[in-house]
Every structure is written in structure tokens, then in C-alpha cells.
Amino acid sequence: MEKMNHSSAEAQAETIEPLRYISKEEAAAIETELVRDYRFGQQQLIEIWGQACALAITKAYPLGSLAKKQPTVLVICGPDQNGSIGLVCARHLRMYEYEPTIYHPKRSPQSLHQDFTVQCEKMDIPFLSYLPTEVQLINDAYNLVIDAMLGPEADIANIKEPYSGILVTLKQVKTPIASVDVPSGWDVDEPSQDDGINPDVLISLTAPKKCAMSFSGKHFLAGRFLPYDIQKKYDLNLPEYPGTDSLIEL
């Protein structure tokens, strides 16, 4: 009987498909289906992703492990959806007793984005008016930088100011960086990267993107909300999430 169990376990192990890393087009298609067919609201998705990012930060950098006396975190938000996710992440980090500061140089006119901004302001989360170019000031002030700047939707061949300048600064900081979904400056579909930043932590949303295949740091996935039919349709082969956790370390 034991032998049968052992061989069936081996057979099962052999049939487990590897986790799929998806393209920019697949990521956009999945999001479109979630909104159009499954009636997920955009605000709902951003809230799910933002909270998952904050939870990943608490796992990678627990309050007790931070080097500085104050649990300071700098959240750099871009103009598009990744920036909104960063705002939600900052709000949840505030609830988890971190001290986030937001740098949000170009605010989106979208009402949804503005709503998330107001929520952070009402939580008394400070907003920087400019990012110091003196890298040491960032190193001295913050335990961690969260890169919620240029997401999968960004055109990395045409990064304009102020984001091109911020990338130059982020490449020089010694403070650990955690990137949301796609590290800023990385091509979503390219497994090898030369021009972008080099984060210590990557938090992939929904499913990991192709660029994450070359990522060697601490890698979290937040995709437990995905309906099973979508998981099956795109052959995502998502891992088993532990207990009731909404994210998993890959």
C-alpha cells in the first residue's frame, strides 16, 4: 500500500505544470475580462492589489526588522494604474503602523486616482513636493523605497521626465527597493534587463510577467482573487496559497 502511495505521489508531482509567466498582452486581456465579463470594478482591483502589496511589504520587511528607529517608507507613484496601487499600498501600510511618505509628481486627472489621493491625505500621509537628487538624503531618511512608478502599461522606450530622472536616482540608492508588478524601466516581455532599476523585492500582481523570469530577489505573487475559469483559460498554473493568505512567496 505504501509503495502505491509513493508512486502515485511521484506521478502527481510529474503532472504539476510550472507557473506561467505572462506577456503584456495577456495581462491586459485578463484585466479586461475581469472588468467586462466578471464585473470586477477598477477600484476593487486596485484595492485588492494595493493591500496585497502592503502585506508583501510586512512579510519582507517586518516592523521589528527595520534598521531605523522610525518605520519610514517612501512610496513613489506614477501617473497611471501602478501609481494608484502605490497610493492604496501606502494607506494600508499606514494602518499597519508603518510611516509612509508619498512622492507623486504627476497626478492623474482620473477621478478614481484622485479618490485614492484624497484617502491618503485624510490619513495624514505626507506628500513630498520634490525628490532629493542627493541620494544620501533618501538613504538616511527611509528604510525602504516602494517603486509604484512605471507599470506594465508604460512605454519604456519613451520614458519622459520626471520619471527618467527618478530612475537615475533610484539606480543609485542603497535603501532597499520593492517594485510593484514590474520594476520601473524593465520591458514587461523581456526576461533579461539592463536599463531598469534593480529591486530587492518584486510583488507580481495577478500572475508574474515574463520579465520576472530573470528576477533573483524576493518575489511575491498576489493573485488569489482570480476566478478559476480565467486561471484555466490562460494556463496560469498558479501555486497553492498557504492557509487564507492572499499572497505567496515564489
PDB file of C-alpha atoms in Angstrom:
ATOM      1  CA  MET A   1       0.000   0.000   0.000  1.00  0.00           C
ATOM      2  CA  GLU A   2       2.824   2.367   0.914  1.00  0.00           C
ATOM      3  CA  LYS A   3       4.512   1.703  -2.419  1.00  0.00           C
ATOM      4  CA  MET A   4       1.333   2.627  -4.314  1.00  0.00           C
ATOM      5  CA  ASN A   5       1.027   5.886  -2.390  1.00  0.00           C
ATOM      6  CA  HIS A   6       4.651   6.750  -3.098  1.00  0.00           C
ATOM      7  CA  SER A   7       4.360   6.098  -6.833  1.00  0.00           C
ATOM      8  CA  SER A   8       1.061   7.974  -7.135  1.00  0.00           C
ATOM      9  CA  ALA A   9       2.652  10.952  -5.339  1.00  0.00           C
ATOM     10  CA  GLU A  10       5.546  10.817  -7.818  1.00  0.00           C
ATOM     11  CA  ALA A  11       3.129  10.711 -10.745  1.00  0.00           C
ATOM     12  CA  GLN A  12       1.219  13.668  -9.337  1.00  0.00           C
ATOM     13  CA  ALA A  13       4.463  15.641  -8.913  1.00  0.00           C
ATOM     14  CA  GLU A  14       5.335  14.989 -12.538  1.00  0.00           C
ATOM     15  CA  THR A  15       1.968  16.294 -13.776  1.00  0.00           C
ATOM     16  CA  ILE A  16       2.202  19.658 -11.959  1.00  0.00           C
ATOM     17  CA  GLU A  17       2.757  22.262 -14.633  1.00  0.00           C
ATOM     18  CA  PRO A  18       5.204  25.097 -13.970  1.00  0.00           C
ATOM     19  CA  LEU A  19       3.891  28.550 -13.148  1.00  0.00           C
ATOM     20  CA  ARG A  20       3.325  30.586 -16.306  1.00  0.00           C
ATOM     21  CA  TYR A  21       4.905  33.991 -16.792  1.00  0.00           C
ATOM     22  CA  ILE A  22       2.547  36.105 -18.890  1.00  0.00           C
ATOM     23  CA  SER A  23       3.063  38.721 -21.598  1.00  0.00           C
ATOM     24  CA  LYS A  24       1.968  42.354 -21.565  1.00  0.00           C
ATOM     25  CA  GLU A  25      -0.904  41.466 -23.941  1.00  0.00           C
ATOM     26  CA  GLU A  26      -2.084  38.574 -21.754  1.00  0.00           C
ATOM     27  CA  ALA A  27      -2.009  40.763 -18.645  1.00  0.00           C
ATOM     28  CA  ALA A  28      -4.155  43.391 -20.415  1.00  0.00           C
ATOM     29  CA  ALA A  29      -6.561  40.717 -21.718  1.00  0.00           C
ATOM     30  CA  ILE A  30      -7.014  39.185 -18.253  1.00  0.00           C
ATOM     31  CA  GLU A  31      -7.722  42.594 -16.748  1.00  0.00           C
ATOM     32  CA  THR A  32     -10.232  43.395 -19.495  1.00  0.00           C
ATOM     33  CA  GLU A  33     -12.063  40.114 -18.857  1.00  0.00           C
ATOM     34  CA  LEU A  34     -12.142  40.718 -15.103  1.00  0.00           C
ATOM     35  CA  VAL A  35     -13.747  44.118 -15.617  1.00  0.00           C
ATOM     36  CA  ARG A  36     -16.012  43.328 -18.589  1.00  0.00           C
ATOM     37  CA  ASP A  37     -17.104  39.715 -18.036  1.00  0.00           C
ATOM     38  CA  TYR A  38     -16.642  39.142 -14.301  1.00  0.00           C
ATOM     39  CA  ARG A  39     -17.792  42.645 -13.318  1.00  0.00           C
ATOM     40  CA  PHE A  40     -14.829  43.471 -11.136  1.00  0.00           C
ATOM     41  CA  GLY A  41     -14.669  47.243 -10.672  1.00  0.00           C
ATOM     42  CA  GLN A  42     -11.374  49.003 -11.442  1.00  0.00           C
ATOM     43  CA  GLN A  43     -11.411  50.488  -7.944  1.00  0.00           C
ATOM     44  CA  GLN A  44     -11.980  46.997  -6.493  1.00  0.00           C
ATOM     45  CA  LEU A  45      -8.984  45.536  -8.374  1.00  0.00           C
ATOM     46  CA  ILE A  46      -6.684  48.400  -7.382  1.00  0.00           C
ATOM     47  CA  GLU A  47      -7.753  47.999  -3.740  1.00  0.00           C
ATOM     48  CA  ILE A  48      -7.070  44.219  -3.832  1.00  0.00           C
ATOM     49  CA  TRP A  49      -3.637  44.749  -5.420  1.00  0.00           C
ATOM     50  CA  GLY A  50      -2.670  47.666  -3.184  1.00  0.00           C
ATOM     51  CA  GLN A  51      -3.498  45.826   0.019  1.00  0.00           C
ATOM     52  CA  ALA A  52      -1.628  42.742  -1.229  1.00  0.00           C
ATOM     53  CA  CYS A  53       1.440  44.919  -1.892  1.00  0.00           C
ATOM     54  CA  ALA A  54       1.274  46.289   1.657  1.00  0.00           C
ATOM     55  CA  LEU A  55       1.001  42.745   3.058  1.00  0.00           C
ATOM     56  CA  ALA A  56       4.018  41.677   0.987  1.00  0.00           C
ATOM     57  CA  ILE A  57       5.992  44.583   2.473  1.00  0.00           C
ATOM     58  CA  THR A  58       5.051  43.466   6.005  1.00  0.00           C
ATOM     59  CA  LYS A  59       6.362  39.976   5.190  1.00  0.00           C
ATOM     60  CA  ALA A  60       9.578  41.133   3.509  1.00  0.00           C
ATOM     61  CA  TYR A  61      10.274  43.989   5.945  1.00  0.00           C
ATOM     62  CA  PRO A  62       8.510  43.391   9.296  1.00  0.00           C
ATOM     63  CA  LEU A  63       8.381  46.419  11.584  1.00  0.00           C
ATOM     64  CA  GLY A  64      10.824  44.824  14.025  1.00  0.00           C
ATOM     65  CA  SER A  65      13.429  44.236  11.324  1.00  0.00           C
ATOM     66  CA  LEU A  66      13.741  47.833  10.076  1.00  0.00           C
ATOM     67  CA  ALA A  67      17.136  49.455  10.558  1.00  0.00           C
ATOM     68  CA  LYS A  68      15.922  52.923  11.505  1.00  0.00           C
ATOM     69  CA  LYS A  69      14.128  53.969  14.677  1.00  0.00           C
ATOM     70  CA  GLN A  70      11.139  55.300  12.707  1.00  0.00           C
ATOM     71  CA  PRO A  71       9.453  52.805  10.309  1.00  0.00           C
ATOM     72  CA  THR A  72       9.729  55.207   7.359  1.00  0.00           C
ATOM     73  CA  VAL A  73       8.849  54.129   3.813  1.00  0.00           C
ATOM     74  CA  LEU A  74       8.995  56.213   0.635  1.00  0.00           C
ATOM     75  CA  VAL A  75       6.306  55.328  -1.938  1.00  0.00           C
ATOM     76  CA  ILE A  76       6.974  56.682  -5.448  1.00  0.00           C
ATOM     77  CA  CYS A  77       3.775  56.749  -7.508  1.00  0.00           C
ATOM     78  CA  GLY A  78       3.473  57.048 -11.275  1.00  0.00           C
ATOM     79  CA  PRO A  79       0.649  58.691 -13.243  1.00  0.00           C
ATOM     80  CA  ASP A  80      -1.217  55.520 -14.238  1.00  0.00           C
ATOM     81  CA  GLN A  81      -2.684  52.435 -12.566  1.00  0.00           C
ATOM     82  CA  ASN A  82       0.559  51.404 -10.851  1.00  0.00           C
ATOM     83  CA  GLY A  83       0.555  54.792  -9.132  1.00  0.00           C
ATOM     84  CA  SER A  84      -2.986  54.209  -7.833  1.00  0.00           C
ATOM     85  CA  ILE A  85      -1.878  50.813  -6.487  1.00  0.00           C
ATOM     86  CA  GLY A  86       1.008  52.591  -4.739  1.00  0.00           C
ATOM     87  CA  LEU A  87      -1.419  55.026  -3.087  1.00  0.00           C
ATOM     88  CA  VAL A  88      -3.548  52.146  -1.762  1.00  0.00           C
ATOM     89  CA  CYS A  89      -0.399  50.347  -0.598  1.00  0.00           C
ATOM     90  CA  ALA A  90       0.697  53.470   1.317  1.00  0.00           C
ATOM     91  CA  ARG A  91      -2.724  53.761   3.013  1.00  0.00           C
ATOM     92  CA  HIS A  92      -2.627  50.128   4.173  1.00  0.00           C
ATOM     93  CA  LEU A  93       0.981  50.459   5.359  1.00  0.00           C
ATOM     94  CA  ARG A  94      -0.182  53.403   7.488  1.00  0.00           C
ATOM     95  CA  MET A  95      -2.828  51.092   9.009  1.00  0.00           C
ATOM     96  CA  TYR A  96      -0.097  48.513   9.676  1.00  0.00           C
ATOM     97  CA  GLU A  97       1.837  51.173  11.656  1.00  0.00           C
ATOM     98  CA  TYR A  98       4.499  51.998   9.089  1.00  0.00           C
ATOM     99  CA  GLU A  99       5.218  55.665   8.297  1.00  0.00           C
ATOM    100  CA  PRO A 100       4.807  56.099   4.537  1.00  0.00           C
ATOM    101  CA  THR A 101       5.646  59.271   2.638  1.00  0.00           C
ATOM    102  CA  ILE A 102       4.409  59.596  -0.950  1.00  0.00           C
ATOM    103  CA  TYR A 103       6.173  61.191  -3.899  1.00  0.00           C
ATOM    104  CA  HIS A 104       3.621  61.662  -6.650  1.00  0.00           C
ATOM    105  CA  PRO A 105       4.995  64.155  -9.182  1.00  0.00           C
ATOM    106  CA  LYS A 106       2.295  63.938 -11.885  1.00  0.00           C
ATOM    107  CA  ARG A 107      -1.175  63.287 -10.586  1.00  0.00           C
ATOM    108  CA  SER A 108      -3.725  61.713 -12.875  1.00  0.00           C
ATOM    109  CA  PRO A 109      -6.919  63.675 -13.653  1.00  0.00           C
ATOM    110  CA  GLN A 110      -8.939  60.432 -13.318  1.00  0.00           C
ATOM    111  CA  SER A 111     -11.490  60.658 -10.507  1.00  0.00           C
ATOM    112  CA  LEU A 112     -10.520  57.189  -9.250  1.00  0.00           C
ATOM    113  CA  HIS A 113      -6.870  58.225  -8.896  1.00  0.00           C
ATOM    114  CA  GLN A 114      -7.937  61.435  -7.163  1.00  0.00           C
ATOM    115  CA  ASP A 115     -10.093  59.451  -4.724  1.00  0.00           C
ATOM    116  CA  PHE A 116      -7.117  57.327  -3.666  1.00  0.00           C
ATOM    117  CA  THR A 117      -5.025  60.501  -3.278  1.00  0.00           C
ATOM    118  CA  VAL A 118      -7.644  62.118  -1.017  1.00  0.00           C
ATOM    119  CA  GLN A 119      -7.818  58.948   1.105  1.00  0.00           C
ATOM    120  CA  CYS A 120      -4.059  59.190   1.731  1.00  0.00           C
ATOM    121  CA  GLU A 121      -4.279  62.902   2.517  1.00  0.00           C
ATOM    122  CA  LYS A 122      -7.095  62.238   5.005  1.00  0.00           C
ATOM    123  CA  MET A 123      -4.846  59.640   6.667  1.00  0.00           C
ATOM    124  CA  ASP A 124      -2.259  62.405   7.193  1.00  0.00           C
ATOM    125  CA  ILE A 125       0.257  60.677   4.937  1.00  0.00           C
ATOM    126  CA  PRO A 126       2.755  63.354   3.830  1.00  0.00           C
ATOM    127  CA  PHE A 127       3.407  64.065   0.139  1.00  0.00           C
ATOM    128  CA  LEU A 128       6.849  65.245  -0.987  1.00  0.00           C
ATOM    129  CA  SER A 129       6.945  68.262  -3.289  1.00  0.00           C
ATOM    130  CA  TYR A 130      10.198  67.040  -4.857  1.00  0.00           C
ATOM    131  CA  LEU A 131      12.515  64.023  -4.711  1.00  0.00           C
ATOM    132  CA  PRO A 132      16.008  64.791  -3.411  1.00  0.00           C
ATOM    133  CA  THR A 133      18.651  64.189  -6.071  1.00  0.00           C
ATOM    134  CA  GLU A 134      21.137  63.854  -3.226  1.00  0.00           C
ATOM    135  CA  VAL A 135      20.898  60.070  -2.869  1.00  0.00           C
ATOM    136  CA  GLN A 136      22.290  60.084   0.676  1.00  0.00           C
ATOM    137  CA  LEU A 137      19.254  62.047   1.880  1.00  0.00           C
ATOM    138  CA  ILE A 138      16.998  59.190   0.720  1.00  0.00           C
ATOM    139  CA  ASN A 139      19.291  56.559   2.242  1.00  0.00           C
ATOM    140  CA  ASP A 140      19.292  58.418   5.567  1.00  0.00           C
ATOM    141  CA  ALA A 141      15.558  59.114   5.734  1.00  0.00           C
ATOM    142  CA  TYR A 142      13.908  55.846   4.642  1.00  0.00           C
ATOM    143  CA  ASN A 143      14.089  52.132   5.451  1.00  0.00           C
ATOM    144  CA  LEU A 144      12.587  51.206   2.105  1.00  0.00           C
ATOM    145  CA  VAL A 145      11.526  52.665  -1.252  1.00  0.00           C
ATOM    146  CA  ILE A 146       8.396  51.301  -2.963  1.00  0.00           C
ATOM    147  CA  ASP A 147       8.532  51.656  -6.737  1.00  0.00           C
ATOM    148  CA  ALA A 148       4.931  52.065  -7.950  1.00  0.00           C
ATOM    149  CA  MET A 149       6.033  54.191 -10.858  1.00  0.00           C
ATOM    150  CA  LEU A 150       6.015  52.591 -14.316  1.00  0.00           C
ATOM    151  CA  GLY A 151       3.760  49.546 -14.529  1.00  0.00           C
ATOM    152  CA  PRO A 152       3.116  47.048 -17.351  1.00  0.00           C
ATOM    153  CA  GLU A 153       1.329  49.762 -19.335  1.00  0.00           C
ATOM    154  CA  ALA A 154       4.410  52.029 -19.546  1.00  0.00           C
ATOM    155  CA  ASP A 155       6.255  52.640 -22.817  1.00  0.00           C
ATOM    156  CA  ILE A 156       9.794  52.036 -21.600  1.00  0.00           C
ATOM    157  CA  ALA A 157      11.330  53.127 -24.908  1.00  0.00           C
ATOM    158  CA  ASN A 158       9.941  56.599 -24.271  1.00  0.00           C
ATOM    159  CA  ILE A 159      10.256  57.395 -20.546  1.00  0.00           C
ATOM    160  CA  LYS A 160       9.864  61.134 -20.031  1.00  0.00           C
ATOM    161  CA  GLU A 161      10.702  63.437 -17.150  1.00  0.00           C
ATOM    162  CA  PRO A 162      10.263  63.406 -14.263  1.00  0.00           C
ATOM    163  CA  TYR A 163      10.384  59.599 -14.395  1.00  0.00           C
ATOM    164  CA  SER A 164      13.630  59.259 -16.335  1.00  0.00           C
ATOM    165  CA  GLY A 165      15.341  61.400 -13.689  1.00  0.00           C
ATOM    166  CA  ILE A 166      13.763  59.426 -10.837  1.00  0.00           C
ATOM    167  CA  LEU A 167      15.084  56.202 -12.400  1.00  0.00           C
ATOM    168  CA  VAL A 168      18.615  57.645 -12.394  1.00  0.00           C
ATOM    169  CA  THR A 169      18.239  58.441  -8.679  1.00  0.00           C
ATOM    170  CA  LEU A 170      16.750  55.030  -7.814  1.00  0.00           C
ATOM    171  CA  LYS A 171      19.639  53.223  -9.529  1.00  0.00           C
ATOM    172  CA  GLN A 172      21.989  54.892  -7.030  1.00  0.00           C
ATOM    173  CA  VAL A 173      20.110  54.482  -3.743  1.00  0.00           C
ATOM    174  CA  LYS A 174      21.395  51.976  -1.202  1.00  0.00           C
ATOM    175  CA  THR A 175      17.992  51.765   0.514  1.00  0.00           C
ATOM    176  CA  PRO A 176      16.170  48.536  -0.430  1.00  0.00           C
ATOM    177  CA  ILE A 177      13.607  48.878  -3.229  1.00  0.00           C
ATOM    178  CA  ALA A 178      10.366  46.919  -3.609  1.00  0.00           C
ATOM    179  CA  SER A 179       8.737  47.113  -7.045  1.00  0.00           C
ATOM    180  CA  VAL A 180       5.024  46.771  -7.803  1.00  0.00           C
ATOM    181  CA  ASP A 181       4.259  44.260 -10.609  1.00  0.00           C
ATOM    182  CA  VAL A 182       7.070  45.352 -12.986  1.00  0.00           C
ATOM    183  CA  PRO A 183      10.303  47.078 -11.882  1.00  0.00           C
ATOM    184  CA  SER A 184      10.396  50.568 -13.402  1.00  0.00           C
ATOM    185  CA  GLY A 185      12.471  50.691 -16.589  1.00  0.00           C
ATOM    186  CA  TRP A 186      12.007  46.964 -17.317  1.00  0.00           C
ATOM    187  CA  ASP A 187      10.454  45.691 -20.538  1.00  0.00           C
ATOM    188  CA  VAL A 188       7.472  43.548 -19.462  1.00  0.00           C
ATOM    189  CA  ASP A 189       8.145  40.891 -22.111  1.00  0.00           C
ATOM    190  CA  GLU A 190      11.944  40.654 -21.838  1.00  0.00           C
ATOM    191  CA  PRO A 191      13.460  38.110 -19.421  1.00  0.00           C
ATOM    192  CA  SER A 192      16.798  39.972 -19.307  1.00  0.00           C
ATOM    193  CA  GLN A 193      17.063  43.605 -18.200  1.00  0.00           C
ATOM    194  CA  ASP A 194      19.890  46.114 -18.362  1.00  0.00           C
ATOM    195  CA  ASP A 195      18.382  49.592 -18.179  1.00  0.00           C
ATOM    196  CA  GLY A 196      15.955  49.464 -15.263  1.00  0.00           C
ATOM    197  CA  ILE A 197      16.402  49.579 -11.521  1.00  0.00           C
ATOM    198  CA  ASN A 198      17.483  46.544  -9.518  1.00  0.00           C
ATOM    199  CA  PRO A 199      14.875  45.988  -6.768  1.00  0.00           C
ATOM    200  CA  ASP A 200      15.344  43.684  -3.778  1.00  0.00           C
ATOM    201  CA  VAL A 201      11.672  42.674  -3.760  1.00  0.00           C
ATOM    202  CA  LEU A 202       9.153  42.218  -6.583  1.00  0.00           C
ATOM    203  CA  ILE A 203       5.406  41.941  -5.953  1.00  0.00           C
ATOM    204  CA  SER A 204       3.766  40.405  -9.029  1.00  0.00           C
ATOM    205  CA  LEU A 205       0.042  41.078  -9.406  1.00  0.00           C
ATOM    206  CA  THR A 206      -2.458  38.540 -10.827  1.00  0.00           C
ATOM    207  CA  ALA A 207       0.324  36.433 -12.447  1.00  0.00           C
ATOM    208  CA  PRO A 208       4.072  37.045 -12.848  1.00  0.00           C
ATOM    209  CA  LYS A 209       5.138  38.820 -16.038  1.00  0.00           C
ATOM    210  CA  LYS A 210       7.773  37.451 -18.432  1.00  0.00           C
ATOM    211  CA  CYS A 211      10.364  39.968 -17.214  1.00  0.00           C
ATOM    212  CA  ALA A 212      10.202  38.378 -13.735  1.00  0.00           C
ATOM    213  CA  MET A 213      11.818  35.186 -15.056  1.00  0.00           C
ATOM    214  CA  SER A 214      15.218  36.842 -14.593  1.00  0.00           C
ATOM    215  CA  PHE A 215      14.417  38.316 -11.164  1.00  0.00           C
ATOM    216  CA  SER A 216      16.636  36.893  -8.421  1.00  0.00           C
ATOM    217  CA  GLY A 217      15.396  38.771  -5.348  1.00  0.00           C
ATOM    218  CA  LYS A 218      12.469  38.043  -3.007  1.00  0.00           C
ATOM    219  CA  HIS A 219       9.422  37.502  -5.242  1.00  0.00           C
ATOM    220  CA  PHE A 220       5.799  37.593  -4.065  1.00  0.00           C
ATOM    221  CA  LEU A 221       2.665  36.820  -6.077  1.00  0.00           C
ATOM    222  CA  ALA A 222      -0.753  38.320  -5.294  1.00  0.00           C
ATOM    223  CA  GLY A 223      -3.324  36.570  -7.467  1.00  0.00           C
ATOM    224  CA  ARG A 224      -5.581  34.554  -5.223  1.00  0.00           C
ATOM    225  CA  PHE A 225      -8.697  36.519  -6.228  1.00  0.00           C
ATOM    226  CA  LEU A 226      -8.550  35.276  -9.832  1.00  0.00           C
ATOM    227  CA  PRO A 227     -11.618  33.248 -10.897  1.00  0.00           C
ATOM    228  CA  TYR A 228     -10.774  29.617 -11.684  1.00  0.00           C
ATOM    229  CA  ASP A 229     -12.087  29.859 -15.254  1.00  0.00           C
ATOM    230  CA  ILE A 230      -9.569  32.609 -16.037  1.00  0.00           C
ATOM    231  CA  GLN A 231      -6.752  30.642 -14.392  1.00  0.00           C
ATOM    232  CA  LYS A 232      -7.650  27.664 -16.595  1.00  0.00           C
ATOM    233  CA  LYS A 233      -8.155  29.660 -19.800  1.00  0.00           C
ATOM    234  CA  TYR A 234      -4.670  31.187 -19.601  1.00  0.00           C
ATOM    235  CA  ASP A 235      -2.976  28.049 -18.190  1.00  0.00           C
ATOM    236  CA  LEU A 236      -1.590  30.135 -15.329  1.00  0.00           C
ATOM    237  CA  ASN A 237      -0.808  27.124 -13.086  1.00  0.00           C
ATOM    238  CA  LEU A 238      -0.894  29.349 -10.016  1.00  0.00           C
ATOM    239  CA  PRO A 239       0.658  27.900  -6.862  1.00  0.00           C
ATOM    240  CA  GLU A 240      -1.285  26.776  -3.805  1.00  0.00           C
ATOM    241  CA  TYR A 241      -1.639  29.744  -1.485  1.00  0.00           C
ATOM    242  CA  PRO A 242      -0.976  28.881   2.176  1.00  0.00           C
ATOM    243  CA  GLY A 243      -3.966  28.916   4.536  1.00  0.00           C
ATOM    244  CA  THR A 244      -6.031  32.048   3.978  1.00  0.00           C
ATOM    245  CA  ASP A 245      -3.115  34.152   2.662  1.00  0.00           C
ATOM    246  CA  SER A 246      -3.805  36.416  -0.314  1.00  0.00           C
ATOM    247  CA  LEU A 247      -0.187  36.241  -1.469  1.00  0.00           C
ATOM    248  CA  ILE A 248       2.635  33.726  -1.674  1.00  0.00           C
ATOM    249  CA  GLU A 249       6.411  33.972  -1.849  1.00  0.00           C
ATOM    250  CA  LEU A 250       7.622  32.215  -5.008  1.00  0.00           C
TER     251      LEU A 250
END
